[in-house]
Each structure stands twice: as C-alpha cells, then as structure tokens.
Amino acid sequence: MRNIYLCLSFLLILVQMNLSAQGIKNKGNYNCQVREEKGDLNHDGKMDKIIVKMDTINETRPLILQIFLSQPNGKLTLAVSSTKIIEPQYPVENQGKFNGYQIPSFFIEKGILTMWSEIKGGNITYDFKYHNGNFELIRVKKLTNNSTKGYTDENTIFTETKFNLITGLRTETDETSGSGKTLAKRKKIVLIRPLPKIQDFKFSDKNLY
C-alpha cells in the first residue's frame, strides 16, 4: 500500500511539472523589445508604460503588447498582456512570407492609448481609454484607397472612416487624391455593447470596423 501511495504521489508530481512546463512554453520567448511608450493612462498623475516585444525564436515572429500601470507606491504593475492584438511578422497562413506591414506604433496622449497600424491600401488607428479597470476601444479611424496599380494618382479615391464607439456614429467620406472635394458621405449608427476590451482585441478585428 505504501509503495502504491509513493507511486501515485510521484505521478502527481510529474503531471504538475508537465502542466507547469506547458504554461511556461505558452508564454513564448519575447526577448526583443521593439516599442516603448510612457504616459499617464490611469489618470493618477504618474507615468505608466507600454512595451511591445518580439519572440525572435519563433519562426512566425509573434509580438506581445504589455501595459504597466503605476501604483501608489510608485512601482509599475503589469495590467494587460496580449499576444492577439498584433499580427505576427511571418504568419503561418503566409507560409513563411513577411506580412508586408511594419510593427504598429503606439502613443499616449491625454490619457488615451493610440495604436496605429498599416493595413491593405491604407492604415487604421485605434483609441483605447482606461475605464473601470479595463482599456476600452472608444474610437477607430481608417484610411483606405481603391488603387489597384500599386500607386495613387489624381483618380484615386480615398475613403476615410471615423467610428465613435461611444455614440455609435460611423461616418465614411470619399475624396479624390489631393482635391479636398467630398464625393460621397455615408453615415450610420452601429452600437457595440459592451465596448471591446484591449485584452480581447485581435488584429483581425480590423475587418469589423
């Protein structure tokens, strides 16, 4: 009986070690810092920090966004960690090819965390605001064009999309290159509740806005 107990105890330890190893493996090896920005995000008058790191061991070159918030004792504590918000540089579906986009840029201004990303035919900007312990998506701005030649000219139509997620107002404006003249303007109300949280946000969500 004692031998059986010892064997069961040993097996339990092995299982726990294996689960622990899986947890560590899933964290990745994000060993190369590529972005850093500081500013007050939680409105306490102290500097918070965001960093973006790349896993250079993984062939897809995944990236992780980490947000550190200041505490009353002056120290920074990790509040958000996401590997879903930024597309890997060499996605699996691209079969080892570069995705064609630079790593997104981040800015902190007036308590708003802004993420600027390249997309096909333009760029997209997301604004996140800290509210009730979460960073909620409050605004999206997207600029695209209809060029199929690889370059733009005077006939290219640019479409600017502005989406205020708080009010639900989504506006699309079409203009020709450099004219400043509005060709068309479309408005509609799209209510998304609850507001998307940054930890749940995926890079593929760009197609939703």
Coordinates of C-alpha atoms in Angstrom, one line a residue:
M1 CA 0.0 0.0 0.0
R2 CA 2.8 2.4 0.9
N3 CA 4.5 1.7 -2.5
I4 CA 1.3 2.4 -4.3
Y5 CA 0.9 5.7 -2.4
L6 CA 4.5 6.7 -3.3
C7 CA 3.9 5.9 -7.0
L8 CA 0.7 7.9 -7.1
S9 CA 2.5 10.8 -5.4
F10 CA 5.3 10.6 -7.9
L11 CA 2.9 10.6 -10.9
L12 CA 1.1 13.6 -9.5
I13 CA 4.3 15.5 -9.2
L14 CA 5.2 14.6 -12.8
V15 CA 1.8 15.8 -14.0
Q16 CA 2.1 19.1 -12.2
M17 CA 5.6 19.6 -13.6
N18 CA 4.3 18.9 -17.1
L19 CA 1.4 21.4 -16.7
S20 CA 3.8 23.9 -15.4
A21 CA 6.2 23.4 -18.3
Q22 CA 3.2 23.9 -20.7
G23 CA 2.4 27.2 -19.1
I24 CA 5.9 28.4 -19.5
K25 CA 6.0 27.3 -23.1
N26 CA 2.8 29.1 -23.9
K27 CA 4.3 32.3 -22.7
G28 CA 6.8 32.4 -25.6
N29 CA 10.2 33.8 -25.6
Y30 CA 9.6 37.5 -26.2
N31 CA 13.2 38.6 -25.9
C32 CA 13.4 41.6 -28.2
Q33 CA 11.8 44.9 -27.3
V34 CA 10.7 46.9 -30.3
R35 CA 8.4 49.6 -28.9
E36 CA 8.1 51.6 -25.7
E37 CA 5.9 54.5 -24.8
K38 CA 5.3 56.3 -21.5
G39 CA 2.4 58.5 -20.3
D40 CA -0.4 58.7 -17.8
L41 CA -3.1 56.1 -18.7
N42 CA -5.0 55.7 -15.4
H43 CA -5.2 59.4 -14.6
D44 CA -3.2 59.3 -11.4
G45 CA -0.6 61.8 -12.5
K46 CA 2.1 59.2 -12.7
M47 CA 3.9 57.7 -15.7
D48 CA 2.6 54.4 -17.0
K49 CA 4.3 52.4 -19.7
I50 CA 3.6 50.2 -22.6
I51 CA 6.1 47.9 -24.3
V52 CA 6.0 45.6 -27.4
K53 CA 8.3 42.6 -27.6
M54 CA 9.0 40.1 -30.3
D55 CA 9.7 36.4 -30.0
T56 CA 12.7 36.0 -32.2
I57 CA 12.9 32.3 -31.6
N58 CA 9.5 31.5 -33.1
E59 CA 9.6 31.4 -36.9
T60 CA 6.4 33.5 -37.2
R61 CA 7.9 36.3 -35.1
P62 CA 4.9 36.9 -32.9
L63 CA 4.6 40.0 -30.8
I64 CA 3.3 40.8 -27.3
L65 CA 1.8 44.0 -26.0
Q66 CA 2.2 44.7 -22.3
I67 CA 0.7 47.6 -20.4
F68 CA 2.2 48.5 -17.0
L69 CA 0.2 50.9 -14.7
S70 CA 1.7 52.9 -11.8
Q71 CA 0.8 52.1 -8.3
P72 CA 0.5 54.3 -5.1
N73 CA 4.0 53.0 -4.1
G74 CA 5.5 54.3 -7.3
K75 CA 6.0 50.9 -8.8
L76 CA 4.7 49.6 -12.2
T77 CA 2.5 46.6 -12.3
L78 CA 1.6 44.5 -15.3
A79 CA -2.1 45.2 -16.1
V80 CA -2.5 43.8 -19.6
S81 CA -0.6 41.3 -21.7
S82 CA -1.9 40.4 -25.2
T83 CA -0.4 38.3 -28.0
K84 CA -3.5 38.7 -30.1
I85 CA -3.6 42.4 -30.9
I86 CA -0.6 42.5 -33.2
E87 CA -0.2 40.2 -36.2
P88 CA 3.0 38.0 -36.4
Q89 CA 5.6 39.3 -38.9
Y90 CA 5.5 35.9 -40.7
P91 CA 2.0 34.5 -40.2
V92 CA 1.5 30.7 -40.6
E93 CA -1.1 31.3 -43.3
N94 CA 1.6 33.2 -45.3
Q95 CA 3.7 30.1 -45.5
G96 CA 6.8 31.8 -44.1
K97 CA 6.4 35.1 -46.1
F98 CA 6.5 38.5 -44.5
N99 CA 3.1 40.0 -43.8
G100 CA 4.1 43.3 -45.6
Y101 CA 3.3 45.6 -42.7
Q102 CA 5.6 47.4 -40.2
I103 CA 5.1 46.8 -36.5
P104 CA 2.3 49.0 -35.1
S105 CA 3.2 52.3 -33.4
F106 CA 1.7 53.3 -30.0
F107 CA 1.2 56.7 -28.5
I108 CA -0.2 58.0 -25.2
E109 CA -1.8 61.4 -25.2
K110 CA -4.4 62.9 -22.7
G111 CA -4.9 59.5 -21.1
I112 CA -5.7 57.8 -24.4
L113 CA -3.7 54.8 -25.7
T114 CA -3.5 55.0 -29.5
M115 CA -2.4 52.2 -31.8
W116 CA -1.6 53.0 -35.4
S117 CA -1.3 50.1 -37.9
E118 CA -0.8 49.6 -41.6
I119 CA -3.5 47.7 -43.4
K120 CA -4.0 46.8 -47.1
G121 CA -4.4 50.1 -49.0
G122 CA -4.0 52.4 -46.0
N123 CA -3.9 52.5 -42.3
I124 CA -6.1 52.2 -39.2
T125 CA -5.9 53.9 -35.8
Y126 CA -7.5 52.6 -32.6
D127 CA -8.0 54.7 -29.4
F128 CA -8.4 52.9 -26.1
K129 CA -9.4 54.6 -22.8
Y130 CA -8.9 53.2 -19.3
H131 CA -12.3 52.8 -17.6
N132 CA -13.4 50.6 -14.7
G133 CA -10.2 48.7 -14.7
N134 CA -10.2 48.0 -18.5
F135 CA -8.9 49.6 -21.6
E136 CA -11.9 50.0 -23.8
L137 CA -12.0 50.8 -27.5
I138 CA -13.7 54.1 -28.0
R139 CA -12.7 55.3 -31.5
V140 CA -11.5 53.9 -34.8
K141 CA -10.2 55.9 -37.7
K142 CA -9.4 54.2 -41.0
L143 CA -8.0 55.5 -44.3
T144 CA -8.1 53.3 -47.4
N145 CA -7.9 53.8 -51.2
N146 CA -9.2 52.0 -54.3
S147 CA -5.9 51.9 -56.2
T148 CA -5.1 48.5 -57.8
K149 CA -1.9 49.7 -59.5
G150 CA 0.4 49.8 -56.5
Y151 CA 0.4 53.6 -56.5
T152 CA -2.1 56.5 -56.2
D153 CA -2.8 59.3 -58.7
E154 CA -5.4 62.0 -59.3
N155 CA -8.1 59.5 -60.0
T156 CA -7.6 57.5 -56.8
I157 CA -10.5 57.6 -54.4
F158 CA -9.6 57.8 -50.7
T159 CA -12.1 56.7 -48.1
E160 CA -11.8 57.9 -44.6
T161 CA -13.9 56.1 -41.9
K162 CA -14.5 57.5 -38.5
F163 CA -16.2 55.4 -35.9
N164 CA -17.1 56.7 -32.5
L165 CA -18.0 53.6 -30.5
I166 CA -19.4 55.6 -27.6
T167 CA -22.1 57.2 -29.7
G168 CA -22.2 54.5 -32.3
L169 CA -21.8 57.0 -35.2
R170 CA -19.9 55.6 -38.1
T171 CA -19.0 58.0 -41.0
E172 CA -17.4 57.2 -44.3
T173 CA -16.2 60.0 -46.6
D174 CA -14.9 59.6 -50.2
E175 CA -12.5 62.1 -51.8
T176 CA -10.2 62.1 -54.8
S177 CA -6.5 62.4 -54.2
G178 CA -5.5 66.0 -53.3
S179 CA -8.8 67.6 -54.3
G180 CA -10.3 68.2 -50.9
K181 CA -13.6 67.7 -52.5
T182 CA -16.1 65.3 -51.0
L183 CA -17.5 62.8 -53.5
A184 CA -19.8 61.0 -51.1
K185 CA -20.5 60.8 -47.4
R186 CA -22.3 57.9 -45.6
K187 CA -23.4 57.8 -42.0
K188 CA -25.0 55.1 -39.9
I189 CA -25.4 54.1 -36.3
V190 CA -23.6 50.9 -35.2
L191 CA -23.9 50.2 -31.5
I192 CA -21.4 47.7 -30.0
R193 CA -22.0 46.8 -26.4
P194 CA -20.1 46.2 -24.3
L195 CA -17.2 48.2 -25.7
P196 CA -14.4 45.9 -26.9
K197 CA -11.6 45.5 -24.3
I198 CA -8.0 45.6 -25.4
Q199 CA -7.2 42.1 -23.9
D200 CA -9.9 40.6 -26.1
F201 CA -9.0 42.6 -29.2
K202 CA -7.5 40.7 -32.2
F203 CA -5.5 42.1 -35.1
S204 CA -8.1 40.5 -37.5
D205 CA -10.8 42.7 -35.9
K206 CA -9.7 45.5 -38.3
N207 CA -12.2 44.0 -40.7
L208 CA -15.0 44.7 -38.3
Y209 CA -14.6 48.5 -38.5

